[in-house]
């Protein structure tokens, strides 16, 4: 298993049964049931790897967003995508010349799906070209880079959104609704488990320059972000401890396993695990004075499954990336406000937490947060 995306795909595929497939088909049909004649977000994807392909395939079912361009350093991929997605030659760019996208009125936004270490420079170039920026998560390698991306997009008067697909997922939103309605009472505790056994030691995810770290930057960010939308608060302190059993595979600056704890202003605490050395870890648990919510799988591509003290969570199974791109189109073109933010400021908070976790793991001290 070579990546988080392989992990997410395999662990969730094992949960799919025929009823879920029927539900997914029905959900996607109902999602696009009404004819749409509003504005369409025209998107170019930068980075034509496995996840870029997943997004492109999901966008086939979008009505508010359309794939119209590509940016890649591999000419053969560009050619293949041109044929597969009917992309005109004038909307195809490489990493050296994509600044000229500023002169292309047929592209509104660029979705950056490249290694973490490239997001910062690519996003700033896209912003300077006058196009809206959608970045995969984590948005950058650290909070300093993230702030520079936010500032660049503001200066260029373009939107900066981040690929937090779970913020639009129906089971997740149902737990958030129940929590907001007070159905769990006062929130006391959150647990987030995010991990898998990573494969190829030469991949970019184990290259600090490209990844910014290890498991925390790749899979652990799900528990970080999940702790915030599940509890409804931003943490005010963090403690952390790193465990490294394979220093050959996980070199200096590339974390293998990190356990971290978060404290929230309302008094609740979170206990989370991020790892590249254990499988079967994709679980969220939220506990309050009046009830609980458990999600497992919690962040996979689907179907997400969950239950509360009131029973199973029965929400539509959707293609996350389809819904994400539909909703992002509405945010960019129609000013829609999502239930959980997906903008650069939201992503910057996660980067500040990541910085603090690494500091806490290094120093052994509790680190205060001011988000």
mmCIF file of C-alpha atoms in Angstrom:
data_model
loop_
_atom_site.group_PDB
_atom_site.id
_atom_site.type_symbol
_atom_site.label_atom_id
_atom_site.label_comp_id
_atom_site.label_asym_id
_atom_site.label_seq_id
_atom_site.Cartn_x
_atom_site.Cartn_y
_atom_site.Cartn_z
ATOM 1 C CA UNK A 1 0.000 0.000 0.000
ATOM 2 C CA UNK A 2 1.735 3.106 -1.231
ATOM 3 C CA UNK A 3 -0.359 6.036 -0.089
ATOM 4 C CA UNK A 4 -3.160 7.356 2.035
ATOM 5 C CA UNK A 5 -5.355 7.328 -1.035
ATOM 6 C CA UNK A 6 -4.693 3.631 -1.612
ATOM 7 C CA UNK A 7 -5.506 3.022 2.041
ATOM 8 C CA UNK A 8 -8.719 5.017 1.979
ATOM 9 C CA UNK A 9 -9.822 3.309 -1.205
ATOM 10 C CA UNK A 10 -9.135 -0.214 0.072
ATOM 11 C CA UNK A 11 -10.471 0.123 3.607
ATOM 12 C CA UNK A 12 -13.734 1.635 2.453
ATOM 13 C CA UNK A 13 -14.185 -0.679 -0.512
ATOM 14 C CA UNK A 14 -14.344 -3.579 1.925
ATOM 15 C CA UNK A 15 -17.466 -2.084 3.496
ATOM 16 C CA UNK A 16 -19.429 -1.722 0.291
ATOM 17 C CA UNK A 17 -22.361 -4.055 -0.243
ATOM 18 C CA UNK A 18 -25.116 -4.041 -2.819
ATOM 19 C CA UNK A 19 -27.566 -1.979 -0.731
ATOM 20 C CA UNK A 20 -24.939 0.711 -0.365
ATOM 21 C CA UNK A 21 -24.328 0.733 -4.102
ATOM 22 C CA UNK A 22 -28.043 1.155 -4.723
ATOM 23 C CA UNK A 23 -28.091 3.966 -2.165
ATOM 24 C CA UNK A 24 -25.074 5.640 -3.764
ATOM 25 C CA UNK A 25 -26.636 5.519 -7.225
ATOM 26 C CA UNK A 26 -29.886 6.902 -5.903
ATOM 27 C CA UNK A 27 -28.094 9.623 -3.986
ATOM 28 C CA UNK A 28 -26.073 10.758 -6.959
ATOM 29 C CA UNK A 29 -29.146 10.748 -9.185
ATOM 30 C CA UNK A 30 -31.130 12.772 -6.678
ATOM 31 C CA UNK A 31 -28.189 15.105 -6.224
ATOM 32 C CA UNK A 32 -28.426 16.105 -9.895
ATOM 33 C CA UNK A 33 -32.183 15.595 -10.251
ATOM 34 C CA UNK A 34 -33.203 19.186 -10.924
ATOM 35 C CA UNK A 35 -32.028 20.848 -14.144
ATOM 36 C CA UNK A 36 -29.387 23.452 -13.424
ATOM 37 C CA UNK A 37 -28.984 26.580 -15.506
ATOM 38 C CA UNK A 38 -26.795 28.695 -13.215
ATOM 39 C CA UNK A 39 -23.100 29.580 -13.446
ATOM 40 C CA UNK A 40 -20.561 26.778 -13.954
ATOM 41 C CA UNK A 41 -17.085 26.795 -12.405
ATOM 42 C CA UNK A 42 -14.554 25.934 -15.105
ATOM 43 C CA UNK A 43 -11.645 24.093 -13.505
ATOM 44 C CA UNK A 44 -8.139 23.102 -14.549
ATOM 45 C CA UNK A 45 -6.535 20.303 -12.545
ATOM 46 C CA UNK A 46 -2.846 20.628 -11.716
ATOM 47 C CA UNK A 47 -1.264 17.240 -11.003
ATOM 48 C CA UNK A 48 -2.654 14.316 -12.978
ATOM 49 C CA UNK A 49 -1.915 11.494 -10.531
ATOM 50 C CA UNK A 50 -4.282 9.031 -8.895
ATOM 51 C CA UNK A 51 -6.234 11.569 -6.872
ATOM 52 C CA UNK A 52 -6.361 14.049 -9.730
ATOM 53 C CA UNK A 53 -7.914 11.255 -11.772
ATOM 54 C CA UNK A 54 -10.427 10.527 -9.023
ATOM 55 C CA UNK A 55 -11.489 14.174 -8.964
ATOM 56 C CA UNK A 56 -11.738 14.290 -12.743
ATOM 57 C CA UNK A 57 -13.938 11.190 -12.833
ATOM 58 C CA UNK A 58 -16.154 12.573 -10.068
ATOM 59 C CA UNK A 59 -16.577 15.834 -11.950
ATOM 60 C CA UNK A 60 -18.267 13.982 -14.809
ATOM 61 C CA UNK A 61 -21.395 14.035 -12.629
ATOM 62 C CA UNK A 62 -21.130 17.700 -11.681
ATOM 63 C CA UNK A 63 -23.592 20.271 -12.999
ATOM 64 C CA UNK A 64 -22.056 23.360 -11.361
ATOM 65 C CA UNK A 65 -18.405 22.545 -12.083
ATOM 66 C CA UNK A 66 -16.654 21.361 -15.233
ATOM 67 C CA UNK A 67 -13.151 20.096 -15.965
ATOM 68 C CA UNK A 68 -11.821 22.240 -18.822
ATOM 69 C CA UNK A 69 -8.021 22.256 -18.436
ATOM 70 C CA UNK A 70 -4.939 20.423 -17.213
ATOM 71 C CA UNK A 71 -1.476 21.302 -15.913
ATOM 72 C CA UNK A 72 1.167 18.589 -15.830
ATOM 73 C CA UNK A 73 4.848 17.980 -16.343
ATOM 74 C CA UNK A 74 4.171 14.736 -18.194
ATOM 75 C CA UNK A 75 3.205 15.247 -21.862
ATOM 76 C CA UNK A 76 1.789 11.717 -22.202
ATOM 77 C CA UNK A 77 -0.645 12.358 -19.339
ATOM 78 C CA UNK A 78 -1.789 15.591 -20.948
ATOM 79 C CA UNK A 79 -2.455 13.781 -24.228
ATOM 80 C CA UNK A 80 -4.377 11.005 -22.476
ATOM 81 C CA UNK A 81 -6.491 13.466 -20.509
ATOM 82 C CA UNK A 82 -7.236 15.513 -23.619
ATOM 83 C CA UNK A 83 -8.791 12.457 -25.191
ATOM 84 C CA UNK A 84 -10.535 11.139 -22.092
ATOM 85 C CA UNK A 85 -12.044 14.435 -20.943
ATOM 86 C CA UNK A 86 -12.305 16.326 -24.239
ATOM 87 C CA UNK A 87 -9.911 19.063 -23.184
ATOM 88 C CA UNK A 88 -8.854 21.529 -25.882
ATOM 89 C CA UNK A 89 -5.167 22.057 -26.605
ATOM 90 C CA UNK A 90 -5.364 25.735 -25.630
ATOM 91 C CA UNK A 91 -6.274 24.713 -22.051
ATOM 92 C CA UNK A 92 -3.236 22.468 -21.558
ATOM 93 C CA UNK A 93 -0.183 23.733 -19.682
ATOM 94 C CA UNK A 94 3.022 22.495 -18.077
ATOM 95 C CA UNK A 95 4.656 23.663 -14.857
ATOM 96 C CA UNK A 96 6.917 26.105 -16.703
ATOM 97 C CA UNK A 97 4.278 27.975 -18.684
ATOM 98 C CA UNK A 98 1.082 27.841 -16.626
ATOM 99 C CA UNK A 99 1.442 31.511 -15.607
ATOM 100 C CA UNK A 100 0.031 32.284 -19.043
ATOM 101 C CA UNK A 101 -3.272 30.921 -17.810
ATOM 102 C CA UNK A 102 -3.962 34.542 -16.926
ATOM 103 C CA UNK A 103 -4.735 35.140 -20.604
ATOM 104 C CA UNK A 104 -7.203 32.246 -20.808
ATOM 105 C CA UNK A 105 -10.774 33.425 -20.129
ATOM 106 C CA UNK A 106 -12.089 29.858 -20.307
ATOM 107 C CA UNK A 107 -10.575 28.807 -16.954
ATOM 108 C CA UNK A 108 -11.919 30.135 -13.645
ATOM 109 C CA UNK A 109 -10.016 28.061 -11.072
ATOM 110 C CA UNK A 110 -7.081 25.707 -10.696
ATOM 111 C CA UNK A 111 -7.268 22.681 -8.397
ATOM 112 C CA UNK A 112 -3.737 21.957 -7.126
ATOM 113 C CA UNK A 113 -3.260 18.222 -6.526
ATOM 114 C CA UNK A 114 0.521 17.972 -6.260
ATOM 115 C CA UNK A 115 2.884 17.058 -3.373
ATOM 116 C CA UNK A 116 2.474 19.251 -0.280
ATOM 117 C CA UNK A 117 5.793 21.015 -0.726
ATOM 118 C CA UNK A 118 4.712 22.447 -4.085
ATOM 119 C CA UNK A 119 1.356 23.927 -3.037
ATOM 120 C CA UNK A 120 2.729 27.238 -1.746
ATOM 121 C CA UNK A 121 4.551 28.386 -4.876
ATOM 122 C CA UNK A 122 1.945 26.973 -7.250
ATOM 123 C CA UNK A 123 -0.953 28.615 -5.431
ATOM 124 C CA UNK A 124 0.734 32.004 -5.414
ATOM 125 C CA UNK A 125 1.439 31.733 -9.145
ATOM 126 C CA UNK A 126 -2.179 30.781 -9.839
ATOM 127 C CA UNK A 127 -3.418 33.684 -7.715
ATOM 128 C CA UNK A 128 -1.150 36.126 -9.525
ATOM 129 C CA UNK A 129 -2.625 34.820 -12.771
ATOM 130 C CA UNK A 130 -6.031 35.934 -11.485
ATOM 131 C CA UNK A 131 -7.554 32.483 -11.075
ATOM 132 C CA UNK A 132 -9.285 31.053 -8.016
ATOM 133 C CA UNK A 133 -7.209 28.515 -6.096
ATOM 134 C CA UNK A 134 -8.337 25.137 -4.798
ATOM 135 C CA UNK A 135 -5.548 23.303 -2.967
ATOM 136 C CA UNK A 136 -5.393 19.797 -1.640
ATOM 137 C CA UNK A 137 -4.694 19.441 2.065
ATOM 138 C CA UNK A 138 -2.528 20.122 3.893
ATOM 139 C CA UNK A 139 -2.584 23.505 2.224
ATOM 140 C CA UNK A 140 1.145 24.072 2.821
ATOM 141 C CA UNK A 141 4.138 22.750 4.761
ATOM 142 C CA UNK A 142 3.612 25.077 7.727
ATOM 143 C CA UNK A 143 1.581 28.028 8.969
ATOM 144 C CA UNK A 144 4.040 30.600 7.600
ATOM 145 C CA UNK A 145 3.618 29.278 4.075
ATOM 146 C CA UNK A 146 -0.122 28.995 4.582
ATOM 147 C CA UNK A 147 -0.399 32.627 5.649
ATOM 148 C CA UNK A 148 1.536 33.697 2.566
ATOM 149 C CA UNK A 149 -0.927 31.785 0.384
ATOM 150 C CA UNK A 150 -3.896 33.415 2.121
ATOM 151 C CA UNK A 151 -2.331 36.858 1.709
ATOM 152 C CA UNK A 152 -1.492 36.291 -1.960
ATOM 153 C CA UNK A 153 -5.040 35.242 -2.779
ATOM 154 C CA UNK A 154 -6.500 38.214 -0.932
ATOM 155 C CA UNK A 155 -4.144 40.567 -2.760
ATOM 156 C CA UNK A 156 -5.206 39.063 -6.087
ATOM 157 C CA UNK A 157 -8.888 39.160 -5.103
ATOM 158 C CA UNK A 158 -9.361 35.446 -5.755
ATOM 159 C CA UNK A 159 -10.804 32.709 -3.574
ATOM 160 C CA UNK A 160 -8.608 30.168 -1.794
ATOM 161 C CA UNK A 161 -10.381 26.914 -0.962
ATOM 162 C CA UNK A 162 -8.969 23.634 0.347
ATOM 163 C CA UNK A 163 -10.085 20.078 -0.440
ATOM 164 C CA UNK A 164 -11.849 19.279 2.828
ATOM 165 C CA UNK A 165 -14.300 16.865 1.211
ATOM 166 C CA UNK A 166 -15.573 15.609 4.590
ATOM 167 C CA UNK A 167 -17.087 19.040 5.258
ATOM 168 C CA UNK A 168 -19.772 18.185 2.693
ATOM 169 C CA UNK A 169 -20.258 14.478 3.524
ATOM 170 C CA UNK A 170 -23.864 13.729 4.676
ATOM 171 C CA UNK A 171 -23.062 11.416 7.639
ATOM 172 C CA UNK A 172 -20.502 13.907 8.930
ATOM 173 C CA UNK A 173 -22.934 16.791 8.557
ATOM 174 C CA UNK A 174 -25.613 14.828 10.416
ATOM 175 C CA UNK A 175 -23.313 14.374 13.426
ATOM 176 C CA UNK A 176 -22.505 18.085 13.303
ATOM 177 C CA UNK A 177 -26.228 18.902 13.175
ATOM 178 C CA UNK A 178 -26.939 16.680 16.159
ATOM 179 C CA UNK A 179 -24.088 18.192 18.144
ATOM 180 C CA UNK A 180 -25.248 21.735 17.368
ATOM 181 C CA UNK A 181 -28.786 20.780 18.405
ATOM 182 C CA UNK A 182 -27.466 19.655 21.784
ATOM 183 C CA UNK A 183 -28.367 16.012 21.257
ATOM 184 C CA UNK A 184 -25.040 14.842 22.706
ATOM 185 C CA UNK A 185 -25.141 17.307 25.593
ATOM 186 C CA UNK A 186 -21.911 18.941 26.713
ATOM 187 C CA UNK A 187 -19.032 17.569 24.656
ATOM 188 C CA UNK A 188 -16.427 15.868 26.816
ATOM 189 C CA UNK A 189 -14.132 13.811 24.599
ATOM 190 C CA UNK A 190 -13.073 13.135 21.023
ATOM 191 C CA UNK A 191 -10.897 10.332 19.719
ATOM 192 C CA UNK A 192 -9.436 10.290 16.216
ATOM 193 C CA UNK A 193 -7.506 7.321 14.816
ATOM 194 C CA UNK A 194 -5.884 7.828 11.416
ATOM 195 C CA UNK A 195 -3.311 5.455 9.980
ATOM 196 C CA UNK A 196 -2.154 2.770 7.612
ATOM 197 C CA UNK A 197 1.026 0.880 6.794
ATOM 198 C CA UNK A 198 2.817 2.813 4.076
ATOM 199 C CA UNK A 199 4.652 0.992 1.315
ATOM 200 C CA UNK A 200 7.283 2.291 -1.125
ATOM 201 C CA UNK A 201 10.025 3.968 0.962
ATOM 202 C CA UNK A 202 11.051 6.118 -2.016
ATOM 203 C CA UNK A 203 7.702 7.837 -2.547
ATOM 204 C CA UNK A 204 7.315 11.582 -2.051
ATOM 205 C CA UNK A 205 5.253 11.128 1.124
ATOM 206 C CA UNK A 206 8.438 9.977 2.883
ATOM 207 C CA UNK A 207 10.486 12.848 1.476
ATOM 208 C CA UNK A 208 10.473 15.692 3.993
ATOM 209 C CA UNK A 209 11.109 18.373 1.374
ATOM 210 C CA UNK A 210 8.018 17.346 -0.586
ATOM 211 C CA UNK A 211 5.751 16.163 2.235
ATOM 212 C CA UNK A 212 6.697 18.456 5.108
ATOM 213 C CA UNK A 213 6.789 15.523 7.529
ATOM 214 C CA UNK A 214 5.304 12.059 7.640
ATOM 215 C CA UNK A 215 2.047 10.503 8.733
ATOM 216 C CA UNK A 216 0.789 13.667 10.443
ATOM 217 C CA UNK A 217 0.900 15.680 7.204
ATOM 218 C CA UNK A 218 -0.706 12.906 5.189
ATOM 219 C CA UNK A 219 -3.291 11.052 7.249
ATOM 220 C CA UNK A 220 -3.145 12.673 10.697
ATOM 221 C CA UNK A 221 -4.594 15.909 9.383
ATOM 222 C CA UNK A 222 -7.950 14.107 9.198
ATOM 223 C CA UNK A 223 -8.000 13.662 12.980
ATOM 224 C CA UNK A 224 -6.793 17.220 13.507
ATOM 225 C CA UNK A 225 -9.496 18.722 11.353
ATOM 226 C CA UNK A 226 -12.059 16.177 12.549
ATOM 227 C CA UNK A 227 -11.470 17.098 16.175
ATOM 228 C CA UNK A 228 -12.487 20.646 15.327
ATOM 229 C CA UNK A 229 -15.657 20.006 13.341
ATOM 230 C CA UNK A 230 -16.784 17.201 15.643
ATOM 231 C CA UNK A 231 -16.376 19.191 18.875
ATOM 232 C CA UNK A 232 -17.298 22.530 17.317
ATOM 233 C CA UNK A 233 -14.324 24.280 18.906
ATOM 234 C CA UNK A 234 -10.722 25.165 18.151
ATOM 235 C CA UNK A 235 -8.094 23.760 20.538
ATOM 236 C CA UNK A 236 -6.146 25.968 22.928
ATOM 237 C CA UNK A 237 -3.296 23.585 23.766
ATOM 238 C CA UNK A 238 -1.573 20.491 22.452
ATOM 239 C CA UNK A 239 0.754 17.797 23.773
ATOM 240 C CA UNK A 240 2.386 15.127 21.629
ATOM 241 C CA UNK A 241 4.799 12.212 21.558
ATOM 242 C CA UNK A 242 6.473 10.622 18.558
ATOM 243 C CA UNK A 243 7.356 6.950 18.231
ATOM 244 C CA UNK A 244 9.786 5.793 15.540
ATOM 245 C CA UNK A 245 10.561 2.088 15.171
ATOM 246 C CA UNK A 246 12.040 2.215 11.662
ATOM 247 C CA UNK A 247 14.514 5.115 11.359
ATOM 248 C CA UNK A 248 15.765 3.788 8.038
ATOM 249 C CA UNK A 249 12.379 4.095 6.350
ATOM 250 C CA UNK A 250 11.309 7.126 8.353
ATOM 251 C CA UNK A 251 14.267 9.466 8.181
ATOM 252 C CA UNK A 252 14.908 12.611 10.208
ATOM 253 C CA UNK A 253 11.893 14.878 10.043
ATOM 254 C CA UNK A 254 9.560 12.183 8.703
ATOM 255 C CA UNK A 255 7.282 10.995 11.503
ATOM 256 C CA UNK A 256 6.186 7.373 11.673
ATOM 257 C CA UNK A 257 3.707 7.545 14.560
ATOM 258 C CA UNK A 258 2.546 10.529 16.619
ATOM 259 C CA UNK A 259 0.094 10.472 19.492
ATOM 260 C CA UNK A 260 -1.284 13.906 20.292
ATOM 261 C CA UNK A 261 -3.774 15.411 22.682
ATOM 262 C CA UNK A 262 -5.774 18.596 22.251
ATOM 263 C CA UNK A 263 -7.532 20.714 24.848
ATOM 264 C CA UNK A 264 -10.582 22.840 24.011
ATOM 265 C CA UNK A 265 -11.938 25.985 25.701
ATOM 266 C CA UNK A 266 -15.172 24.273 26.730
ATOM 267 C CA UNK A 267 -13.237 21.704 28.746
ATOM 268 C CA UNK A 268 -13.309 18.794 26.317
ATOM 269 C CA UNK A 269 -10.163 16.940 25.307
ATOM 270 C CA UNK A 270 -9.103 14.963 22.245
ATOM 271 C CA UNK A 271 -6.800 11.972 22.035
ATOM 272 C CA UNK A 272 -5.549 11.202 18.541
ATOM 273 C CA UNK A 273 -3.188 8.844 16.749
ATOM 274 C CA UNK A 274 -1.489 9.366 13.402
ATOM 275 C CA UNK A 275 0.607 6.540 12.004
ATOM 276 C CA UNK A 276 2.240 5.028 8.939
ATOM 277 C CA UNK A 277 2.763 1.682 10.690
ATOM 278 C CA UNK A 278 -0.710 0.325 11.508
ATOM 279 C CA UNK A 279 -3.682 -0.575 9.350
ATOM 280 C CA UNK A 280 -7.418 -0.488 10.117
ATOM 281 C CA UNK A 281 -7.334 2.980 11.664
ATOM 282 C CA UNK A 282 -10.080 5.255 10.384
ATOM 283 C CA UNK A 283 -12.315 5.949 13.356
ATOM 284 C CA UNK A 284 -13.814 8.995 15.087
ATOM 285 C CA UNK A 285 -15.586 8.863 18.438
ATOM 286 C CA UNK A 286 -17.358 11.801 20.085
ATOM 287 C CA UNK A 287 -18.700 11.579 23.625
ATOM 288 C CA UNK A 288 -20.960 13.978 25.513
ATOM 289 C CA UNK A 289 -23.037 14.051 28.666
ATOM 290 C CA UNK A 290 -26.173 12.927 26.808
ATOM 291 C CA UNK A 291 -24.884 10.727 24.036
ATOM 292 C CA UNK A 292 -22.159 9.739 21.605
ATOM 293 C CA UNK A 293 -21.314 9.449 17.922
ATOM 294 C CA UNK A 294 -19.005 6.888 16.354
ATOM 295 C CA UNK A 295 -17.888 6.947 12.713
ATOM 296 C CA UNK A 296 -15.995 4.059 11.120
ATOM 297 C CA UNK A 297 -14.913 4.521 8.364
ATOM 298 C CA UNK A 298 -14.792 8.191 9.265
ATOM 299 C CA UNK A 299 -12.866 9.774 6.402
ATOM 300 C CA UNK A 300 -12.605 7.191 3.608
ATOM 301 C CA UNK A 301 -13.951 7.740 0.113
ATOM 302 C CA UNK A 302 -17.154 5.996 1.061
ATOM 303 C CA UNK A 303 -19.428 4.761 2.225
ATOM 304 C CA UNK A 304 -18.925 6.560 5.522
ATOM 305 C CA UNK A 305 -20.645 4.633 8.282
ATOM 306 C CA UNK A 306 -21.694 5.812 11.708
ATOM 307 C CA UNK A 307 -23.957 5.389 14.676
ATOM 308 C CA UNK A 308 -24.982 7.377 17.703
ATOM 309 C CA UNK A 309 -26.655 6.532 20.976
ATOM 310 C CA UNK A 310 -29.911 6.867 19.011
ATOM 311 C CA UNK A 311 -28.965 4.273 16.396
ATOM 312 C CA UNK A 312 -27.425 4.036 12.947
ATOM 313 C CA UNK A 313 -26.828 7.180 10.938
ATOM 314 C CA UNK A 314 -28.788 6.754 7.734
ATOM 315 C CA UNK A 315 -27.734 9.407 5.256
ATOM 316 C CA UNK A 316 -27.204 9.252 1.488
ATOM 317 C CA UNK A 317 -23.966 7.740 0.235
ATOM 318 C CA UNK A 318 -22.432 10.179 -2.232
ATOM 319 C CA UNK A 319 -19.289 10.570 -4.273
ATOM 320 C CA UNK A 320 -17.388 12.999 -2.050
ATOM 321 C CA UNK A 321 -15.458 14.741 -4.793
ATOM 322 C CA UNK A 322 -18.602 15.338 -6.869
ATOM 323 C CA UNK A 323 -20.380 16.992 -3.967
ATOM 324 C CA UNK A 324 -17.237 18.923 -2.999
ATOM 325 C CA UNK A 325 -16.827 20.443 -6.455
ATOM 326 C CA UNK A 326 -20.526 21.298 -6.699
ATOM 327 C CA UNK A 327 -20.393 23.043 -3.358
ATOM 328 C CA UNK A 328 -17.112 24.810 -4.127
ATOM 329 C CA UNK A 329 -18.640 26.147 -7.330
ATOM 330 C CA UNK A 330 -21.498 27.606 -5.295
ATOM 331 C CA UNK A 331 -19.028 29.115 -2.808
ATOM 332 C CA UNK A 332 -16.887 30.746 -5.494
ATOM 333 C CA UNK A 333 -19.537 31.820 -7.971
ATOM 334 C CA UNK A 334 -22.588 32.368 -5.799
ATOM 335 C CA UNK A 335 -21.156 33.304 -2.408
ATOM 336 C CA UNK A 336 -22.650 30.298 -0.618
ATOM 337 C CA UNK A 337 -21.534 29.816 2.986
ATOM 338 C CA UNK A 338 -20.786 26.163 3.810
ATOM 339 C CA UNK A 339 -21.780 24.627 7.154
ATOM 340 C CA UNK A 340 -18.097 24.003 7.879
ATOM 341 C CA UNK A 341 -15.608 26.395 6.228
ATOM 342 C CA UNK A 342 -13.223 25.175 3.534
ATOM 343 C CA UNK A 343 -11.311 28.400 2.955
ATOM 344 C CA UNK A 344 -7.666 29.255 3.466
ATOM 345 C CA UNK A 345 -8.240 30.570 6.983
ATOM 346 C CA UNK A 346 -9.738 27.211 7.978
ATOM 347 C CA UNK A 347 -6.718 25.393 6.558
ATOM 348 C CA UNK A 348 -4.343 27.831 8.249
ATOM 349 C CA UNK A 349 -5.724 26.776 11.636
ATOM 350 C CA UNK A 350 -4.864 23.150 10.895
ATOM 351 C CA UNK A 351 -1.344 24.166 9.883
ATOM 352 C CA UNK A 352 -0.888 26.056 13.154
ATOM 353 C CA UNK A 353 -1.974 22.934 15.029
ATOM 354 C CA UNK A 354 0.432 20.786 13.008
ATOM 355 C CA UNK A 355 3.291 23.177 13.792
ATOM 356 C CA UNK A 356 2.390 22.980 17.480
ATOM 357 C CA UNK A 357 2.177 19.165 17.456
ATOM 358 C CA UNK A 358 5.659 18.898 15.982
ATOM 359 C CA UNK A 359 6.956 21.389 18.543
ATOM 360 C CA UNK A 360 5.311 19.498 21.414
ATOM 361 C CA UNK A 361 6.698 16.179 20.186
ATOM 362 C CA UNK A 362 10.175 17.666 19.921
ATOM 363 C CA UNK A 363 10.217 19.490 23.266
ATOM 364 C CA UNK A 364 7.969 17.253 25.356
ATOM 365 C CA UNK A 365 6.105 20.347 26.528
ATOM 366 C CA UNK A 366 2.484 21.466 26.353
ATOM 367 C CA UNK A 367 2.186 24.066 23.598
ATOM 368 C CA UNK A 368 -0.442 26.767 23.787
ATOM 369 C CA UNK A 369 -2.491 27.594 20.722
ATOM 370 C CA UNK A 370 -4.107 30.840 19.654
ATOM 371 C CA UNK A 371 -6.108 30.175 16.525
#
